[in-house]
mmCIF file of C-alpha atoms in Angstrom:
data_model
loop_
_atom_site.group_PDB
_atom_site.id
_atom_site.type_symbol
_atom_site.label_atom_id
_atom_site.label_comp_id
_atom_site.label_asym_id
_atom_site.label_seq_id
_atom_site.Cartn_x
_atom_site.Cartn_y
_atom_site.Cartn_z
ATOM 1 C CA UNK A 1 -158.038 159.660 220.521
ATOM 2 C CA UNK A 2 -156.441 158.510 217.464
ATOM 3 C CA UNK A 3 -154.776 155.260 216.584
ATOM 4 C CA UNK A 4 -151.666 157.203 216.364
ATOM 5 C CA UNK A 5 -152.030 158.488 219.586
ATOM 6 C CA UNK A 6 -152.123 155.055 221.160
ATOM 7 C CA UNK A 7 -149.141 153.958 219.760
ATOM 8 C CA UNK A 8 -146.861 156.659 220.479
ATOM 9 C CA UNK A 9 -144.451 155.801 223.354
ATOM 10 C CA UNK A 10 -144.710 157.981 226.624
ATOM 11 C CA UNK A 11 -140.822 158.220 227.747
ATOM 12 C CA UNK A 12 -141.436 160.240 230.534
ATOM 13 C CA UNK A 13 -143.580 157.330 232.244
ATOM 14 C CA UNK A 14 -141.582 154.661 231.031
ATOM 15 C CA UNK A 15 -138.304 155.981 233.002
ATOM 16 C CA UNK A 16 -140.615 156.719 236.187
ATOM 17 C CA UNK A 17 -138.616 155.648 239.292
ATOM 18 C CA UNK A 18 -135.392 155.347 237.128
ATOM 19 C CA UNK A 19 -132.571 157.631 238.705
ATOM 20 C CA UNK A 20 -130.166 159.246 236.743
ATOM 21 C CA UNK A 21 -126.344 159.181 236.782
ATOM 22 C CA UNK A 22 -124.292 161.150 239.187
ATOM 23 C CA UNK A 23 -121.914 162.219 235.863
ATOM 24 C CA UNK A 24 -122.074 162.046 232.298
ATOM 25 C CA UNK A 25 -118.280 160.814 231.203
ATOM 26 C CA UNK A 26 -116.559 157.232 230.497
ATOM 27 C CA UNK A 27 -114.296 155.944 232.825
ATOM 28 C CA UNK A 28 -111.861 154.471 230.217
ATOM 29 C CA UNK A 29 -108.634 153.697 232.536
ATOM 30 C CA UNK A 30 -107.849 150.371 232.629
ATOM 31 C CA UNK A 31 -108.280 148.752 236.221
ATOM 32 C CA UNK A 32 -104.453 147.273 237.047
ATOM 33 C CA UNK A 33 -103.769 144.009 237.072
ATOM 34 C CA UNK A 34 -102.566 143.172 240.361
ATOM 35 C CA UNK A 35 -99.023 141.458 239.372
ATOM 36 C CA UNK A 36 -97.371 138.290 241.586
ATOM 37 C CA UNK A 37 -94.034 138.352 242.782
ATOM 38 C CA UNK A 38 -92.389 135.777 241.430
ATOM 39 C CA UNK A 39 -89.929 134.940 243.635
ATOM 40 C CA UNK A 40 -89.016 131.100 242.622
ATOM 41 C CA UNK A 41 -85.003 130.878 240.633
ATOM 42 C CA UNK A 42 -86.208 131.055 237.292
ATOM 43 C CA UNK A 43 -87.714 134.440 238.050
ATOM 44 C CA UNK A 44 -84.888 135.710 240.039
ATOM 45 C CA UNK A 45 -82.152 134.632 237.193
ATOM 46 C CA UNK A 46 -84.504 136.434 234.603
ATOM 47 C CA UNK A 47 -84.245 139.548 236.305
ATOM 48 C CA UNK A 48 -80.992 139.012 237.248
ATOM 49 C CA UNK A 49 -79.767 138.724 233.190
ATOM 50 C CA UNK A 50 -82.354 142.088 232.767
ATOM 51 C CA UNK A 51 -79.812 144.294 234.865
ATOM 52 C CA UNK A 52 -76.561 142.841 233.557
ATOM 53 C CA UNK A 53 -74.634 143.905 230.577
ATOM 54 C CA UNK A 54 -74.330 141.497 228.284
ATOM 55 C CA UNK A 55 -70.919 140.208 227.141
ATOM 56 C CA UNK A 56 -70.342 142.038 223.612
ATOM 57 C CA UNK A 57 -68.715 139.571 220.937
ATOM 58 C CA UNK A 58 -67.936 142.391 218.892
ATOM 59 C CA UNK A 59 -64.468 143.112 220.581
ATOM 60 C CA UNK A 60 -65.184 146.524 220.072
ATOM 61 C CA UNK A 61 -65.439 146.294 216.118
ATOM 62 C CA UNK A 62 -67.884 149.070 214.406
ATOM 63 C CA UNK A 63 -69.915 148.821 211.732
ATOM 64 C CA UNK A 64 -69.036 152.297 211.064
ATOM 65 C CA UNK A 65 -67.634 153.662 207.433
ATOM 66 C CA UNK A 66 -64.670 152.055 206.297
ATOM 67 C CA UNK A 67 -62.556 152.548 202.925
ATOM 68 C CA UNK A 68 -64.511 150.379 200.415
ATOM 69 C CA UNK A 69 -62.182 147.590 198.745
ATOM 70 C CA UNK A 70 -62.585 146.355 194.880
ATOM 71 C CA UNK A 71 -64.330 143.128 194.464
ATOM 72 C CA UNK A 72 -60.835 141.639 192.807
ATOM 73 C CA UNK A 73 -58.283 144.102 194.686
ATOM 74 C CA UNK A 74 -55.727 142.096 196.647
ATOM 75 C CA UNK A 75 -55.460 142.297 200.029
ATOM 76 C CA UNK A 76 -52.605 142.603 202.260
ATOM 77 C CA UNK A 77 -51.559 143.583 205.639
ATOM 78 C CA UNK A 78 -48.934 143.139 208.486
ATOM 79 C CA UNK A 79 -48.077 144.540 212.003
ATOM 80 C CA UNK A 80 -44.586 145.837 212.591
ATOM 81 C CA UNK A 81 -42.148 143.000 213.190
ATOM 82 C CA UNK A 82 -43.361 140.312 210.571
ATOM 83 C CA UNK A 83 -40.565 139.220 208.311
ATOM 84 C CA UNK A 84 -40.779 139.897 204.589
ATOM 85 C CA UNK A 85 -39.958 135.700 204.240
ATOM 86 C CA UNK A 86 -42.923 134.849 206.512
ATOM 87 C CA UNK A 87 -45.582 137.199 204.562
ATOM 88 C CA UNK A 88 -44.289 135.968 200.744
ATOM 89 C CA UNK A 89 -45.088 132.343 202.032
ATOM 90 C CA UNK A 90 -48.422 133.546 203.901
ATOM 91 C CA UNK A 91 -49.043 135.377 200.287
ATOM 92 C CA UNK A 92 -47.894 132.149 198.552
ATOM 93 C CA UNK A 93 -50.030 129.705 200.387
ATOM 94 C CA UNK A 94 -47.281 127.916 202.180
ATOM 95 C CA UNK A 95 -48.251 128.371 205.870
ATOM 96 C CA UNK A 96 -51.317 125.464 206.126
ATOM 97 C CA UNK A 97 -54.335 126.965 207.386
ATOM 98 C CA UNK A 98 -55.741 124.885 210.605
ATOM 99 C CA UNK A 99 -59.750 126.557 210.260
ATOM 100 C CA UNK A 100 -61.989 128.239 208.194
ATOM 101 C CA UNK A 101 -64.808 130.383 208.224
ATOM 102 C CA UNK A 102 -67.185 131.538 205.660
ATOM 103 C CA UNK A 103 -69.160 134.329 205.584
ATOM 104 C CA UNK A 104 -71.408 133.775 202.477
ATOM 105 C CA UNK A 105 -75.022 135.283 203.207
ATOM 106 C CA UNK A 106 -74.074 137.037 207.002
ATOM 107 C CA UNK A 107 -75.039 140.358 207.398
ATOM 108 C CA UNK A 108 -72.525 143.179 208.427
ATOM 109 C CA UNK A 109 -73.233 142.879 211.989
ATOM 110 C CA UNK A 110 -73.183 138.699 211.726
ATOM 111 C CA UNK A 111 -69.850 138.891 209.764
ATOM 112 C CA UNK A 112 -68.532 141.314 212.416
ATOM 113 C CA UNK A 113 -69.850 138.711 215.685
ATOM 114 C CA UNK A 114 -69.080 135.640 213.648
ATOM 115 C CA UNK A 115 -65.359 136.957 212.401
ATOM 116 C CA UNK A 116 -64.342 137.952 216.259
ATOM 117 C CA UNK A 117 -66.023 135.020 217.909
ATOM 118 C CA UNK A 118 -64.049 132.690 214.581
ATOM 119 C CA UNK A 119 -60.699 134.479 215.564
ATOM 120 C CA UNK A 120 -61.038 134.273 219.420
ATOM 121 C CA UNK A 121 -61.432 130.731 219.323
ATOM 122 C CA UNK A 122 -58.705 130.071 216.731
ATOM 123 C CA UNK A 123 -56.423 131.912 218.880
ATOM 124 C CA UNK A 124 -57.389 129.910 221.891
ATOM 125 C CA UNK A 125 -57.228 126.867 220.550
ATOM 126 C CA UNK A 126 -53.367 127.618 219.239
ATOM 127 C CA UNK A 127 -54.730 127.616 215.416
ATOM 128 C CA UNK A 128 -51.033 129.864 213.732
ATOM 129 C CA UNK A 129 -52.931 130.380 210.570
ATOM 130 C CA UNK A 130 -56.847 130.129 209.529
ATOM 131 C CA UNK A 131 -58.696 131.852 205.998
ATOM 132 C CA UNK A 132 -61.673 133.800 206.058
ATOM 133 C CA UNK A 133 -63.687 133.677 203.154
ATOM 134 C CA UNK A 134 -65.783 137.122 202.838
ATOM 135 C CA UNK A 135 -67.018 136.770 198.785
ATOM 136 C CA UNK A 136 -66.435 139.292 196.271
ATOM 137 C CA UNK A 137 -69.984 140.834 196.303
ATOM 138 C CA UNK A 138 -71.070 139.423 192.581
ATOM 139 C CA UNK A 139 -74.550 139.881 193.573
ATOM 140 C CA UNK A 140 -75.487 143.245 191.682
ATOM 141 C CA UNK A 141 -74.212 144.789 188.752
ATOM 142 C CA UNK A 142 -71.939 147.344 190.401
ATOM 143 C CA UNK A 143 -72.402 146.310 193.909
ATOM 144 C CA UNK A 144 -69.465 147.433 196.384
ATOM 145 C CA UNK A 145 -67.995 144.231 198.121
ATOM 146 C CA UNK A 146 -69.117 145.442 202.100
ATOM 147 C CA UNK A 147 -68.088 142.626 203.519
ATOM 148 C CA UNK A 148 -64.784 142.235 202.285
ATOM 149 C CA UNK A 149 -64.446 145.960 203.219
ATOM 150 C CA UNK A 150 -65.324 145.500 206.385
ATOM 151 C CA UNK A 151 -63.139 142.213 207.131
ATOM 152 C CA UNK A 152 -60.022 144.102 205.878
ATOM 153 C CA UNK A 153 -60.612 146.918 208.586
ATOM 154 C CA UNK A 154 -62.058 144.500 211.175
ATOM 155 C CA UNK A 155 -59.051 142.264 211.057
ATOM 156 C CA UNK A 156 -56.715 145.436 211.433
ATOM 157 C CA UNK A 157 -58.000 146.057 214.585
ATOM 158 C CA UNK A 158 -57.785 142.739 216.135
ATOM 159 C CA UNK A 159 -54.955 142.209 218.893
ATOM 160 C CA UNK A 160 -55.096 138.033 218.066
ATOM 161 C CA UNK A 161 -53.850 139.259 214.359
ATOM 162 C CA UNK A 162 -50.496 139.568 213.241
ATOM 163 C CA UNK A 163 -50.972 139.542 209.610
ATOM 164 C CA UNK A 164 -53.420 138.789 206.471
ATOM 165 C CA UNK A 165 -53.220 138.518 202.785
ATOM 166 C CA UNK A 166 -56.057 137.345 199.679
ATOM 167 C CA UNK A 167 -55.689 133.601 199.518
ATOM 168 C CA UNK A 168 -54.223 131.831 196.631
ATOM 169 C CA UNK A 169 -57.046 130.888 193.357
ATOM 170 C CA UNK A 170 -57.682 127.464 195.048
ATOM 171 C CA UNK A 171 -58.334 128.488 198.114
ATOM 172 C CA UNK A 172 -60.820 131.411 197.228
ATOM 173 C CA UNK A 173 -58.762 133.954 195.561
ATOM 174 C CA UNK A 174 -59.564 138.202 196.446
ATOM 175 C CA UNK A 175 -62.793 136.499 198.036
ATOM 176 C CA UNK A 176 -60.822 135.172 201.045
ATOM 177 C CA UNK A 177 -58.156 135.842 203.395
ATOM 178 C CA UNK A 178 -55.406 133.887 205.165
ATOM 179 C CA UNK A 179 -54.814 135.144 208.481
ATOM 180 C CA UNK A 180 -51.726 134.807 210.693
ATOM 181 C CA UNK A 181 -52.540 134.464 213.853
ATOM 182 C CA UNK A 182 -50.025 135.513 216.621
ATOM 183 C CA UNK A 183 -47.953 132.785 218.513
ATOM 184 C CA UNK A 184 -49.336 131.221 221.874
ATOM 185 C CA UNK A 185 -46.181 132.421 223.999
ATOM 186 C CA UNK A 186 -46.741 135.899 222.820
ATOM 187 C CA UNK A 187 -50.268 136.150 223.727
#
């Protein structure tokens, strides 16, 4: 016998007495995790919140397509039954706004929650007239002004708004809004 011949590995005798699998494929499933019940309040008011719906502070405003404003077009709007003398001093900047919100750097659907959560409480809390700055959209050469868009067609469609026209220079110009907000005893 060779030298080669000694060191050449026998299988056969090394896997004497070894016996063989009773298949040749991977179980790869997982084994489940065998979850708790948690039963203690924290638990119970987690899955409580899970099922509800949430309260929407939308009011039911889209973000759908609107009719795109100018960045400098004036804005103005009233719901039948405001006086001609109570819009030119709304336009005029007569009426003294009571709050203010200012939607520099929201997105659409901040704007929209911010705008109806803004009005809401100025309603509730008796405010007659508040102004709504929504920008002009200088941010890009030829940029359409969405949020002012949207704010005109939002604010059309809220029930706590009477009336709304672009603010005077000082107060913001055709980048913000005073809104007349509907009297307490007609609510």
């Amino acid at each position: 016998m060779s030298d080669n011949d000694n060191d050449d590995f026998d299988f056969a005798s090394a896997m004497q007495g070894i016996t063989p699998h009773s298949h040749d494929k991977a179980d790869l499933t997982p084994t489940p995790k065998k979850l708790s019940a948690a039963n203690d309040a924290t638990a119970q008011y987690k899955r409580r919140m899970a099922s509800q719906d949430t309260e929407s502070l939308v009011d039911g405003l889209s973000s759908e397509i609107v009719q795109l404003v100018e960045s400098e077009e004036e804005l103005i709007f009233a719901t039948p039954g405001i006086q001609l003398k109570m819009m030119k001093r709304l336009k005029q900047g007569h009426i003294p706004w009571e709050a203010g919100l200012d939607l520099h750097g929201f997105s659409l659907d901040e704007a929209r929650d911010e705008l109806s959560r803004f009005i809401r409480d100025a309603s509730q809390n008796q405010c007659r007239c508040v102004i709504v700055i929504h920008g002009k959209a200088y941010s890009g050469e030829g940029q359409q002004p969405l949020v002012k868009s949207y704010v005109n067609d939002w604010l059309k469609q809220m029930h706590q708004v009477t009336a709304f026209c672009s603010a005077q220079p000082k107060d913001g110009g055709t980048g913000a809004l005073y809104v007349l907000l509907r009297n307490a005893n007609k609510r």
